[in-house]
mmCIF file of C-alpha atoms in Angstrom:
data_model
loop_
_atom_site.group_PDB
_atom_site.id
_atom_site.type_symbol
_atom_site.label_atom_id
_atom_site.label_comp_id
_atom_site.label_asym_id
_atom_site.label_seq_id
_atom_site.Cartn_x
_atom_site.Cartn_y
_atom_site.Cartn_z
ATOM 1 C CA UNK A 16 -5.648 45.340 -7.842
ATOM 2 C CA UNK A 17 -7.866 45.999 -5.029
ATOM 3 C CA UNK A 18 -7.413 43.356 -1.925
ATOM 4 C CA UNK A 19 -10.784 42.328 -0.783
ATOM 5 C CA UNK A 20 -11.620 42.289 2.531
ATOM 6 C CA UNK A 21 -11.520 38.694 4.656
ATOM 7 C CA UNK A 22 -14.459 37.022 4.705
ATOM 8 C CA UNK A 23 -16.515 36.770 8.163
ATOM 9 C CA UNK A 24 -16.100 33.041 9.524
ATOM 10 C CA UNK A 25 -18.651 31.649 12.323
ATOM 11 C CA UNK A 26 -17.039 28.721 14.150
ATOM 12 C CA UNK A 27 -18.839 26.309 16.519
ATOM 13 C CA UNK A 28 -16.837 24.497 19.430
ATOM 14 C CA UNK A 29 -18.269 21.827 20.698
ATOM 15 C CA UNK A 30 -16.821 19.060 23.645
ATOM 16 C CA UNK A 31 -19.251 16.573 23.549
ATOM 17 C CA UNK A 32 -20.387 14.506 27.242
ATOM 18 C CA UNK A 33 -22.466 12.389 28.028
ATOM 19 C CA UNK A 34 -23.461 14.663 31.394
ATOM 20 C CA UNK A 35 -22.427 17.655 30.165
ATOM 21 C CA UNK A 36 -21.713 18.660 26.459
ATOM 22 C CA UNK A 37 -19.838 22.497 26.297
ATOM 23 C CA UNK A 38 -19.795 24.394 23.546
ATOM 24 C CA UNK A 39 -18.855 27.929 22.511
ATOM 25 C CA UNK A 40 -19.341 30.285 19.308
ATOM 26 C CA UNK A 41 -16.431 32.606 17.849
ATOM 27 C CA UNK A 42 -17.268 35.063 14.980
ATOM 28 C CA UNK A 43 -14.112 35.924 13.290
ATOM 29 C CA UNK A 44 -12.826 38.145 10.621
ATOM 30 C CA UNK A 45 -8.989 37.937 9.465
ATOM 31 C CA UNK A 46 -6.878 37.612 12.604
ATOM 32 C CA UNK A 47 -9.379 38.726 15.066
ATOM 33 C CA UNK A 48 -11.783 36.743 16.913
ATOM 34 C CA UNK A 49 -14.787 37.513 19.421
ATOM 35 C CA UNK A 50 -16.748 35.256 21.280
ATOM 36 C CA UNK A 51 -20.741 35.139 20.261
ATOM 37 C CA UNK A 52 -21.985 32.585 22.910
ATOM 38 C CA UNK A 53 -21.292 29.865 24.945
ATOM 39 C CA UNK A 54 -23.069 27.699 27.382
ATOM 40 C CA UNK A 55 -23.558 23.842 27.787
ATOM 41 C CA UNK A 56 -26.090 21.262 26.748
ATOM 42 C CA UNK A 57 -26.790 20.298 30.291
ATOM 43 C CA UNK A 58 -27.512 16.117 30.198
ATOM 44 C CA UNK A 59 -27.198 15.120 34.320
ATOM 45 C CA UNK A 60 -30.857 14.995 35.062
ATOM 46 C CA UNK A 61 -31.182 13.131 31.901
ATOM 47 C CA UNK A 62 -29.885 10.119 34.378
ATOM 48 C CA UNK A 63 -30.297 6.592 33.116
ATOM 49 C CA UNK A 64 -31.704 6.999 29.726
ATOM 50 C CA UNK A 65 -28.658 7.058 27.148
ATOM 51 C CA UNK A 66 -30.503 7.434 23.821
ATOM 52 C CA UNK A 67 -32.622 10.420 25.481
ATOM 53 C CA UNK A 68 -29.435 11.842 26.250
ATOM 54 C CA UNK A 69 -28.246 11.430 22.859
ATOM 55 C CA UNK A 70 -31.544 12.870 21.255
ATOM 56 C CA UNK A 71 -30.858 16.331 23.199
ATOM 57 C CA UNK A 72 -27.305 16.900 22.038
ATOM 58 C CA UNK A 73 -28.826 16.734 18.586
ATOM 59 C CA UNK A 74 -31.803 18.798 19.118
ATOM 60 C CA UNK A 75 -29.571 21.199 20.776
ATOM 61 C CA UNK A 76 -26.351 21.432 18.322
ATOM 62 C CA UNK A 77 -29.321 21.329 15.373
ATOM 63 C CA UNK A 78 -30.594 24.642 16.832
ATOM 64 C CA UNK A 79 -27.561 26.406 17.573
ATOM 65 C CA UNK A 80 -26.887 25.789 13.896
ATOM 66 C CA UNK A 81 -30.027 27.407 12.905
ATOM 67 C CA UNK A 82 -29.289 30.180 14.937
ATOM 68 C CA UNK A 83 -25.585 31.235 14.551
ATOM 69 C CA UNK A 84 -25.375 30.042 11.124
ATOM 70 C CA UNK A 85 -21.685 28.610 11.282
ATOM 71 C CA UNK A 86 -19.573 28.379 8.396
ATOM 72 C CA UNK A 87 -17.681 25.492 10.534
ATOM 73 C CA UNK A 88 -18.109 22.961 13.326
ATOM 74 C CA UNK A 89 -15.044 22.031 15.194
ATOM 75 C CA UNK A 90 -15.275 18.985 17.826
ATOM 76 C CA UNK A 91 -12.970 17.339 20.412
ATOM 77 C CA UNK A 92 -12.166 13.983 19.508
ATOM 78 C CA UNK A 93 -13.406 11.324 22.131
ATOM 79 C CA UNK A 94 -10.601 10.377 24.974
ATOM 80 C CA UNK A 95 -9.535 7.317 24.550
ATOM 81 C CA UNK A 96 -8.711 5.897 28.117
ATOM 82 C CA UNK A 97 -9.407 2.809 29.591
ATOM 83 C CA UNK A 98 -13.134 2.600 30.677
ATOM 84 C CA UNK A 99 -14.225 0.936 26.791
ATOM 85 C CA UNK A 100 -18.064 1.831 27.842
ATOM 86 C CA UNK A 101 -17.360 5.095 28.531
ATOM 87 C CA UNK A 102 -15.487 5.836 25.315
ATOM 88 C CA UNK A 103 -18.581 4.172 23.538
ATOM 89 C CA UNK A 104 -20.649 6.439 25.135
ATOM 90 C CA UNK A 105 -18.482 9.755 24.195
ATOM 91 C CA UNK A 106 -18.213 8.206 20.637
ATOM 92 C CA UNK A 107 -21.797 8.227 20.349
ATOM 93 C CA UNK A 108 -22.291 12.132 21.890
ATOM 94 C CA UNK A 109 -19.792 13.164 19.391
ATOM 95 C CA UNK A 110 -21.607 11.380 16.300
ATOM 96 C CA UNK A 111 -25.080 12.719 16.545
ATOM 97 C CA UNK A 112 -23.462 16.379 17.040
ATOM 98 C CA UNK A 113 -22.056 15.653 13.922
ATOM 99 C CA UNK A 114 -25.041 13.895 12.379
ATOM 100 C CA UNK A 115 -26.994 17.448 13.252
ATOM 101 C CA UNK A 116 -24.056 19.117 11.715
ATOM 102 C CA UNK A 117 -24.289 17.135 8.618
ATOM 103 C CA UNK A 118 -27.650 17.731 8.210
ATOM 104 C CA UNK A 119 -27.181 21.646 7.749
ATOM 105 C CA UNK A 120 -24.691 20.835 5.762
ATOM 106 C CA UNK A 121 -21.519 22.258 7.923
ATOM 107 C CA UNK A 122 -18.325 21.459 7.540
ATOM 108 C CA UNK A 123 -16.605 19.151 10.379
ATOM 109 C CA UNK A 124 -13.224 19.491 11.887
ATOM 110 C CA UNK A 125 -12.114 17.198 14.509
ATOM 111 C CA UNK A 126 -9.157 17.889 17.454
ATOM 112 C CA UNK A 127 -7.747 15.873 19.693
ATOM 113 C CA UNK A 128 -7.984 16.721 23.188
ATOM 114 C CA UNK A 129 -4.108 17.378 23.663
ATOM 115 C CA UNK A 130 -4.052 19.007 20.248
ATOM 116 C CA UNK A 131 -6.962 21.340 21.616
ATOM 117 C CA UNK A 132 -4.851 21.749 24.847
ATOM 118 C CA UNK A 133 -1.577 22.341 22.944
ATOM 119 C CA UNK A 134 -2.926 24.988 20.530
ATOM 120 C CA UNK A 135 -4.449 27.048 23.729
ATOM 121 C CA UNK A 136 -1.775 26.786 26.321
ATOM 122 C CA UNK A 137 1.476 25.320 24.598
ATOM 123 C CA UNK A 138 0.675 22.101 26.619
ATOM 124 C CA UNK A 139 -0.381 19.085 25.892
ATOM 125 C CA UNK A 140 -1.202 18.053 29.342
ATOM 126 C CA UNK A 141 -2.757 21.388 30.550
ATOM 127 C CA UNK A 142 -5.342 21.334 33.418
ATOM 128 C CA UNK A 143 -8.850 22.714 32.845
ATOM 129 C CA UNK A 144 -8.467 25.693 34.924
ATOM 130 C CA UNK A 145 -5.472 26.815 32.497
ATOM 131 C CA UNK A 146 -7.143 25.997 29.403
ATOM 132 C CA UNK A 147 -10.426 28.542 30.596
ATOM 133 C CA UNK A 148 -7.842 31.216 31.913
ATOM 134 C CA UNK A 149 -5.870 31.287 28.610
ATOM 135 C CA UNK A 150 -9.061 31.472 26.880
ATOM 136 C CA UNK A 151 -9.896 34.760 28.696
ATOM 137 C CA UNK A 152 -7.128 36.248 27.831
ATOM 138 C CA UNK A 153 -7.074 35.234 24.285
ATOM 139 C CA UNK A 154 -10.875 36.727 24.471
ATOM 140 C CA UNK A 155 -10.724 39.285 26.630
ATOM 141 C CA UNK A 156 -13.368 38.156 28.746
ATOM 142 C CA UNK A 157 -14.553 36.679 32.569
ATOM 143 C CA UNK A 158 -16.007 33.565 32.103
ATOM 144 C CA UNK A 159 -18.814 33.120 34.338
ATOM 145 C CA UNK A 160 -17.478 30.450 36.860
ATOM 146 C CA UNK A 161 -20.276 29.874 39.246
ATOM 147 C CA UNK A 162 -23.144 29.889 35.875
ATOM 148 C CA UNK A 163 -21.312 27.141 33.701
ATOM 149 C CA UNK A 164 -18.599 24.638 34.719
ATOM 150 C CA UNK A 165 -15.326 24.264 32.660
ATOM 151 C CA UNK A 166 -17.027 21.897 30.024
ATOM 152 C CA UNK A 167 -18.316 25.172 28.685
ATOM 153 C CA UNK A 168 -14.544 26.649 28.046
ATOM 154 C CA UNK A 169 -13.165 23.591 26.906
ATOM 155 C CA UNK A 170 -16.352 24.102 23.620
ATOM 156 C CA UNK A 171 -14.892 27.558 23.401
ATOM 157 C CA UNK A 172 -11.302 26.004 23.318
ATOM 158 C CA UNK A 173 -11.962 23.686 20.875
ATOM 159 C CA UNK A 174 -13.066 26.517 18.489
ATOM 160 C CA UNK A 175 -10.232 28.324 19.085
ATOM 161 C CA UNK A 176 -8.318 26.173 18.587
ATOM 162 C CA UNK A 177 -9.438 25.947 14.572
ATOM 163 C CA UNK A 178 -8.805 29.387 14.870
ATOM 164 C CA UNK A 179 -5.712 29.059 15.680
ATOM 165 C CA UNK A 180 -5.313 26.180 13.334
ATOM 166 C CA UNK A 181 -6.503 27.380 10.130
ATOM 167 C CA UNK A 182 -6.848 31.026 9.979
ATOM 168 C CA UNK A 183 -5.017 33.149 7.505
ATOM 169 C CA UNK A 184 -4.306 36.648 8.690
ATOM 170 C CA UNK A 185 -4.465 39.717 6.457
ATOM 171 C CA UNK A 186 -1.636 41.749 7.395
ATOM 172 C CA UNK A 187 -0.633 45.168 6.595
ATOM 173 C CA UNK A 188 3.056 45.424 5.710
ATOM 174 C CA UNK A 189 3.827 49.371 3.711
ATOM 175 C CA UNK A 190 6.298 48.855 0.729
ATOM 176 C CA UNK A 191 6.921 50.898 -2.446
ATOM 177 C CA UNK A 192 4.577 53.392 -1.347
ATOM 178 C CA UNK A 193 1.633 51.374 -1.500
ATOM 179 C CA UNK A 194 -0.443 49.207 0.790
ATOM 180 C CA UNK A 195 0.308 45.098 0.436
ATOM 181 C CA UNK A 196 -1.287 42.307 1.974
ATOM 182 C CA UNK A 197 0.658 38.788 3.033
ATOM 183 C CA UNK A 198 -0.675 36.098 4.948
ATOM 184 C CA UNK A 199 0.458 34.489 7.717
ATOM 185 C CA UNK A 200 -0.688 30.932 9.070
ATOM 186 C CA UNK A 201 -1.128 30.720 12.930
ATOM 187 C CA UNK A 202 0.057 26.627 13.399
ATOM 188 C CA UNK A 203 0.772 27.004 16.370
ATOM 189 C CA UNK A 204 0.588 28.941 19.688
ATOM 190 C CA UNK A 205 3.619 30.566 19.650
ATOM 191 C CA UNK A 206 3.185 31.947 16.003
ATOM 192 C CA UNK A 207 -0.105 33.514 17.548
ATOM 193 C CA UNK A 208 1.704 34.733 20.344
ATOM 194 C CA UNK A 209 4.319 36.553 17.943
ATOM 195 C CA UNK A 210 1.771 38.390 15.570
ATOM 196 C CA UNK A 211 -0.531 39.091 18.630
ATOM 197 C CA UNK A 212 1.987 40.094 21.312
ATOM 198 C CA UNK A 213 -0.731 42.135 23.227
ATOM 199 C CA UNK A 214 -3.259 39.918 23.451
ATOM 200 C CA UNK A 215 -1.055 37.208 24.730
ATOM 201 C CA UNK A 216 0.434 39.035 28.159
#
């Protein structure tokens, strides 16, 4: 029986703010993953109005839909600390990304920030800066520091994270002459480190 090949997944990242909304785009096929685009949905000179701000993070998750095409949308979950209005106001950044989500018809998937964290850097509590350097490695890329701030990694994180989270790997493993095919579930950061030992150092 011939194995058929792994299906090409899109996934879109998004952190939603209510100043600053990051997101980043993976394209990924099996075990491997490469980053499409990133950026942010830039909301500071937006500065009193909250429902204009909420209108833009829809406009602008609707058409990164329509142009990447994702097969998923992942999302950190709002933080919930003590400032209630502020929560509120992350609840509501978060809902119409997934209202323009919903609309095309994409899947949701939602993370907790220390799940996000944990999944990237094996902490919970990890800092910013060592979420974005652990995504560069994981990507093999410099993220453009002085261009975007770190709201940008953390929308790349947050897709990686799914990766991490839900990808089955097609791995080559020779037996009885022939070619087979198991799969391995990456659940956690430390099973990604030990099928991807290069990528990780």
């Amino acid at each position: 029986m011939i194995e058929k090949e792994p299906r090409e997944r899109i996934i879109l990242g998004i952190d939603p703010g209510t100043s600053i909304t990051g997101y980043g785009i993976l394209q990924c096929l099996g075990n491997k993953m490469a980053l499409m685009n990133y950026g942010i949905i830039d909301l500071r000179k937006i500065e009193t109005d909250h429902p204009l701000k909420l209108k833009r993070i829809f406009e602008r998750t609707t058409s990164l839909i329509d142009e990447f095409h994702p097969d998923e949308l992942a999302i950190e979950a709002p933080f919930f600390g003590k400032n209630v209005q502020s929560m509120l106001k992350l609840g509501r950044a978060q809902g119409v990304a997934m209202a323009a989500a919903l609309q095309r018809e994409v899947p949701i998937v939602e993370y907790a920030p220390k799940k996000v964290k944990m999944a990237i850097t094996g902490n919970g509590n990890a800092s910013k800066e060592q979420v974005s350097a652990m995504i560069e490695r994981l990507l093999n890329f410099k993220f453009d520091h002085e261009k975007f701030p770190l709201d940008a990694s953390d929308g790349i994180a947050v897709a990686v994270c799914h990766f991490l989270q839900n990808n089955t790997a097609r791995v080559e493993a020779s037996g009885a002459g022939k070619n087979k095919v198991r799969s391995a579930k990456y659940g956690s950061w430390e099973s990604f480190v030990a099928n991807n030992p290069k990528r990780a150092k």
